[in-house]
Coordinates of C-alpha atoms in Angstrom, one line a residue:
M21 CA 130.9 28.0 121.9
Y22 CA 133.5 29.2 119.5
V23 CA 132.8 32.5 117.8
S24 CA 135.1 33.5 115.1
T25 CA 136.5 37.0 115.2
P26 CA 136.7 39.0 111.9
P27 CA 140.1 39.9 110.8
L28 CA 141.4 43.3 112.0
S29 CA 141.2 44.9 108.6
I30 CA 137.5 44.0 108.3
Q31 CA 136.8 45.5 111.8
L32 CA 138.5 48.7 110.8
Y33 CA 136.7 48.9 107.5
S34 CA 133.3 48.4 109.3
K35 CA 134.1 51.1 111.8
F36 CA 135.0 53.4 109.0
L37 CA 131.6 52.7 107.2
R38 CA 129.7 53.4 110.4
R39 CA 131.4 56.7 110.9
F40 CA 131.0 57.7 107.3
F41 CA 127.3 57.0 107.2
S42 CA 126.8 58.7 110.6
F43 CA 128.6 61.8 109.3
G44 CA 126.6 61.6 106.0
L45 CA 123.3 61.4 107.9
I46 CA 124.2 64.4 110.0
F47 CA 125.4 66.3 106.9
F48 CA 122.2 65.5 105.0
L49 CA 120.0 66.6 107.9
S50 CA 122.0 69.8 108.3
A51 CA 121.6 70.5 104.6
L52 CA 117.9 70.3 105.1
I53 CA 117.6 72.3 108.3
L54 CA 120.2 75.0 107.8
P55 CA 118.9 76.6 104.7
T56 CA 115.4 76.7 106.2
S57 CA 116.8 78.4 109.3
I58 CA 118.8 80.9 107.2
F59 CA 115.7 81.5 105.0
A60 CA 113.6 82.1 108.1
Q61 CA 116.1 84.6 109.5
T62 CA 116.5 86.4 106.1
S63 CA 112.8 86.4 105.5
S64 CA 112.2 87.9 109.0
K65 CA 114.9 90.5 108.4
N66 CA 113.6 91.4 105.0
N67 CA 110.0 91.6 106.1
D68 CA 110.7 93.7 109.2
G69 CA 108.5 96.4 107.7
D70 CA 105.5 94.1 106.9
I71 CA 102.5 93.8 109.2
A72 CA 104.1 91.2 111.5
G73 CA 107.3 93.2 111.8
I74 CA 105.5 96.5 112.6
L75 CA 103.3 94.8 115.3
S76 CA 106.4 93.2 116.8
R77 CA 108.3 96.4 116.8
G78 CA 105.3 98.4 118.1
E79 CA 106.1 101.3 115.7
L80 CA 104.9 102.4 112.3
R81 CA 107.7 104.4 110.6
V82 CA 106.3 107.0 108.2
A83 CA 108.6 109.2 106.0
I84 CA 107.7 112.7 104.9
T85 CA 110.0 115.3 103.3
A86 CA 112.1 117.7 105.3
V87 CA 110.3 120.6 103.8
D88 CA 106.7 121.3 104.8
Q89 CA 104.0 120.7 102.2
P90 CA 100.9 122.4 103.7
P91 CA 98.1 121.5 103.9
F92 CA 99.4 117.9 103.8
Y93 CA 102.0 118.3 106.5
F94 CA 103.4 121.3 108.3
V95 CA 104.5 122.5 111.7
D96 CA 101.6 124.4 113.2
R97 CA 101.6 127.4 115.5
S98 CA 102.0 125.2 118.5
G99 CA 105.1 123.5 117.1
K100 CA 103.3 120.2 116.3
L101 CA 103.1 118.4 113.0
A102 CA 99.7 118.7 111.4
G103 CA 98.0 118.2 108.1
Y104 CA 96.0 115.8 105.9
D105 CA 98.8 113.3 105.6
I106 CA 99.6 113.4 109.3
D107 CA 96.0 112.6 110.0
I108 CA 96.1 109.6 107.7
A109 CA 99.4 108.3 109.2
T110 CA 98.0 108.8 112.7
K111 CA 94.8 106.8 111.9
M112 CA 96.8 104.0 110.4
A113 CA 99.0 103.7 113.5
D114 CA 95.9 103.7 115.7
E115 CA 94.3 101.0 113.7
L116 CA 97.4 98.9 114.0
G117 CA 97.7 99.7 117.7
V118 CA 101.2 100.9 117.4
K119 CA 103.2 104.1 117.9
L120 CA 103.6 106.5 115.0
V121 CA 107.2 107.5 114.3
I122 CA 107.6 110.3 111.7
T123 CA 111.0 110.6 109.9
R124 CA 112.0 113.7 108.0
D125 CA 115.3 112.6 106.6
A126 CA 114.3 113.0 102.9
P127 CA 115.4 116.3 101.3
S128 CA 113.3 115.5 98.2
F129 CA 110.3 113.4 97.1
N130 CA 112.6 111.0 95.3
D131 CA 114.6 110.4 98.5
L132 CA 111.3 109.2 100.1
V133 CA 111.3 106.3 97.7
T134 CA 114.9 105.4 98.7
L135 CA 114.0 105.4 102.4
V136 CA 111.1 103.0 101.8
S137 CA 112.9 100.7 99.4
S138 CA 115.8 100.4 101.9
G139 CA 113.5 99.5 104.8
K140 CA 114.4 102.7 106.8
A141 CA 110.7 103.6 106.6
D142 CA 107.6 101.4 106.4
L143 CA 105.6 103.9 104.4
A144 CA 105.9 107.3 102.6
V145 CA 102.8 109.3 103.3
S146 CA 104.0 112.5 101.9
K147 CA 101.9 113.9 99.0
L148 CA 103.9 111.5 96.9
S149 CA 103.1 111.3 93.2
K150 CA 102.7 107.8 91.8
T151 CA 105.0 107.6 88.8
L152 CA 106.3 104.8 86.5
T153 CA 109.9 105.6 87.5
R154 CA 109.3 105.3 91.2
S155 CA 107.2 102.2 90.7
K156 CA 110.4 100.4 89.6
T157 CA 111.7 100.4 93.2
V158 CA 108.6 100.5 95.5
K159 CA 104.9 99.5 95.3
F160 CA 102.2 102.1 95.5
S161 CA 98.8 102.0 97.1
T162 CA 95.7 103.0 95.1
P163 CA 95.7 106.8 94.9
Y164 CA 94.0 108.5 97.8
M165 CA 93.8 111.8 95.8
T166 CA 94.2 112.8 92.2
F167 CA 94.9 116.4 91.1
R168 CA 94.9 118.0 87.7
Q169 CA 98.3 119.2 86.5
G170 CA 98.7 122.8 85.7
L171 CA 101.0 125.7 84.6
L172 CA 101.0 129.0 86.3
F173 CA 102.1 131.8 84.0
N174 CA 103.6 135.2 84.6
R175 CA 100.8 137.1 82.8
L176 CA 103.0 140.1 81.7
Q177 CA 105.7 137.8 80.3
L178 CA 103.0 135.6 78.6
A179 CA 101.5 138.7 76.8
K180 CA 104.8 139.2 75.1
V181 CA 104.8 135.9 73.3
A182 CA 101.1 135.1 72.9
S183 CA 97.8 136.9 72.8
E184 CA 94.9 135.6 74.9
S185 CA 93.4 133.8 71.9
E186 CA 96.8 132.2 71.1
V187 CA 97.6 130.9 74.5
K188 CA 96.2 127.3 74.0
N189 CA 98.2 126.8 70.8
Y190 CA 101.3 128.3 72.4
V191 CA 101.0 125.9 75.4
R192 CA 100.5 122.9 73.1
N193 CA 103.9 123.6 71.5
Y194 CA 105.5 125.2 74.5
T195 CA 109.0 126.4 74.0
G196 CA 109.3 128.8 76.9
T197 CA 110.9 128.3 80.4
I198 CA 109.3 126.2 83.1
G199 CA 110.2 126.3 86.8
V200 CA 109.9 123.0 88.7
I201 CA 111.1 121.5 92.0
A202 CA 114.3 119.5 91.6
N203 CA 114.0 115.8 92.1
S204 CA 110.2 115.9 92.0
S205 CA 107.7 114.2 89.8
Y206 CA 107.1 117.4 87.9
A207 CA 110.7 117.7 86.9
N208 CA 110.1 114.4 85.1
Y209 CA 106.6 115.3 83.9
A210 CA 108.0 118.5 82.3
K211 CA 110.5 116.6 80.2
I212 CA 107.8 114.2 79.0
N213 CA 104.9 116.7 78.4
F214 CA 106.9 119.7 77.3
P215 CA 110.0 118.3 75.5
N216 CA 110.7 121.6 73.7
A217 CA 110.6 123.8 76.8
V218 CA 113.6 125.0 78.8
I219 CA 113.3 123.4 82.3
K220 CA 114.8 125.1 85.3
E221 CA 114.9 123.3 88.6
Y222 CA 114.7 124.9 92.0
Q223 CA 115.2 123.4 95.5
T224 CA 111.8 124.5 96.7
W225 CA 108.4 125.5 95.3
E226 CA 108.7 128.9 97.0
E227 CA 112.0 129.5 95.0
A228 CA 110.3 128.5 91.8
V229 CA 107.3 130.8 92.4
E230 CA 109.7 133.7 93.3
A231 CA 111.5 133.1 90.0
L232 CA 108.1 133.3 88.3
V233 CA 107.3 136.6 90.0
N234 CA 110.7 138.0 89.0
G235 CA 110.3 137.0 85.4
E236 CA 113.1 134.5 85.5
V237 CA 110.8 131.8 84.2
L238 CA 107.6 132.2 82.1
S239 CA 105.7 129.6 84.1
V240 CA 105.9 127.1 86.9
Y241 CA 104.5 123.6 86.8
R242 CA 102.7 121.7 89.5
D243 CA 99.3 120.4 90.7
E244 CA 96.2 122.4 90.9
L245 CA 96.2 122.6 94.7
E246 CA 99.6 124.2 94.8
I247 CA 98.7 126.7 92.1
K248 CA 95.5 127.6 93.9
K249 CA 97.5 128.2 97.0
V250 CA 99.7 130.7 95.2
L251 CA 96.7 132.5 93.7
S252 CA 95.0 132.8 97.1
S253 CA 98.1 134.1 98.8
V254 CA 98.7 137.0 96.3
P255 CA 96.4 140.1 96.3
Q256 CA 94.8 140.7 92.9
S257 CA 96.6 137.6 91.6
A258 CA 94.5 137.7 88.4
L259 CA 96.5 140.7 87.3
S260 CA 99.9 138.9 87.8
F261 CA 99.2 135.3 87.0
K262 CA 97.3 133.1 84.5
P263 CA 96.7 129.5 85.5
I264 CA 96.1 126.8 83.0
Y265 CA 94.8 123.3 84.1
F266 CA 95.0 120.2 82.0
K267 CA 92.1 117.7 82.0
D268 CA 94.2 115.0 80.4
L269 CA 97.2 115.3 82.7
T270 CA 96.7 114.2 86.2
D271 CA 98.8 113.7 89.3
P272 CA 97.8 110.6 91.4
I273 CA 98.9 110.8 95.0
A274 CA 99.6 107.5 96.8
I275 CA 101.4 105.8 99.6
A276 CA 104.7 104.1 98.9
V277 CA 105.4 100.6 100.4
K278 CA 108.5 98.4 100.1
S279 CA 108.1 96.0 97.3
E280 CA 108.3 92.8 99.4
N281 CA 105.7 94.0 102.0
T282 CA 102.7 92.8 100.1
Q283 CA 100.6 92.2 103.3
L284 CA 101.1 95.8 104.4
L285 CA 100.2 97.1 100.9
Y286 CA 97.0 95.1 101.0
W287 CA 96.2 96.5 104.4
V288 CA 96.9 100.1 103.4
N289 CA 94.6 99.8 100.3
F290 CA 91.9 98.3 102.5
F291 CA 92.4 101.2 105.0
L292 CA 92.2 103.8 102.3
E293 CA 88.9 102.4 101.0
S294 CA 87.3 103.5 104.4
Q295 CA 88.6 107.0 104.2
K296 CA 86.6 110.0 102.8
K297 CA 88.2 111.4 99.7
M298 CA 88.7 115.2 99.7
T299 CA 89.0 117.7 96.9
A300 CA 91.8 120.3 96.8
E301 CA 89.3 123.0 97.9
E302 CA 88.1 120.9 100.9
I303 CA 91.7 120.2 102.0
L304 CA 92.6 123.9 101.8
S305 CA 89.5 124.9 103.8
T306 CA 89.9 122.2 106.4
Y307 CA 93.6 122.6 107.3
S308 CA 94.8 126.1 108.1
Y309 CA 98.5 126.8 108.4

């Protein structure tokens, strides 16, 4: 039987088409598979701090500030970290069945937010105030404690500018000096709530209180727990200080979570629901330092 053979030019063209379509199929399949693979790798990397990543790593990384904040966290007499926040972090790690790793690389409260948003810490459990500014870069749990905000005055200095009956009106239009911790929520609160005051920032709360005692500032601004700690530590404090607490100004304390880690945030909120809420007085009486 005679079978005709296509001309050479047709054979070459057919070979070219087969190779072209084979290459096109491979390219098409690669275009489908490769982005999925890249997305999976990126997603895994970005969600390293979510529940699955924490369980895989076997560690819960919790950030607290470098400076102790008793009774929330502090080095006790035996040289170990103790306090209310440490107990919360320990319970969370136990519930997850992983090791608790505490990092103290944050010199200020705002630096805690940077650690969490960058993924260097899974959570910030560090008496951290929940603020609008911080919520731009991290997500917060429901508050596990809420304090009243307050001003602690140097009583002698206050008497020079306002009588006892005039104090409320004076505070309402406060133009004096206020000491706050630098890079803290209260540095921002002071600007918002007392726009006409002169705000002086100090590296630590102890430095701010010392400035109050020495008359460098008329008042210091922080939550009721910290003010009550000062009052309880100074003999006959009523002669030296006058505290004023605000019913309408509160300080919600919450746990910071990286924005992408929604499953971890859900779990943290669920965990906090099961924990007993404590007042400032209960915490002070429970944790000695």
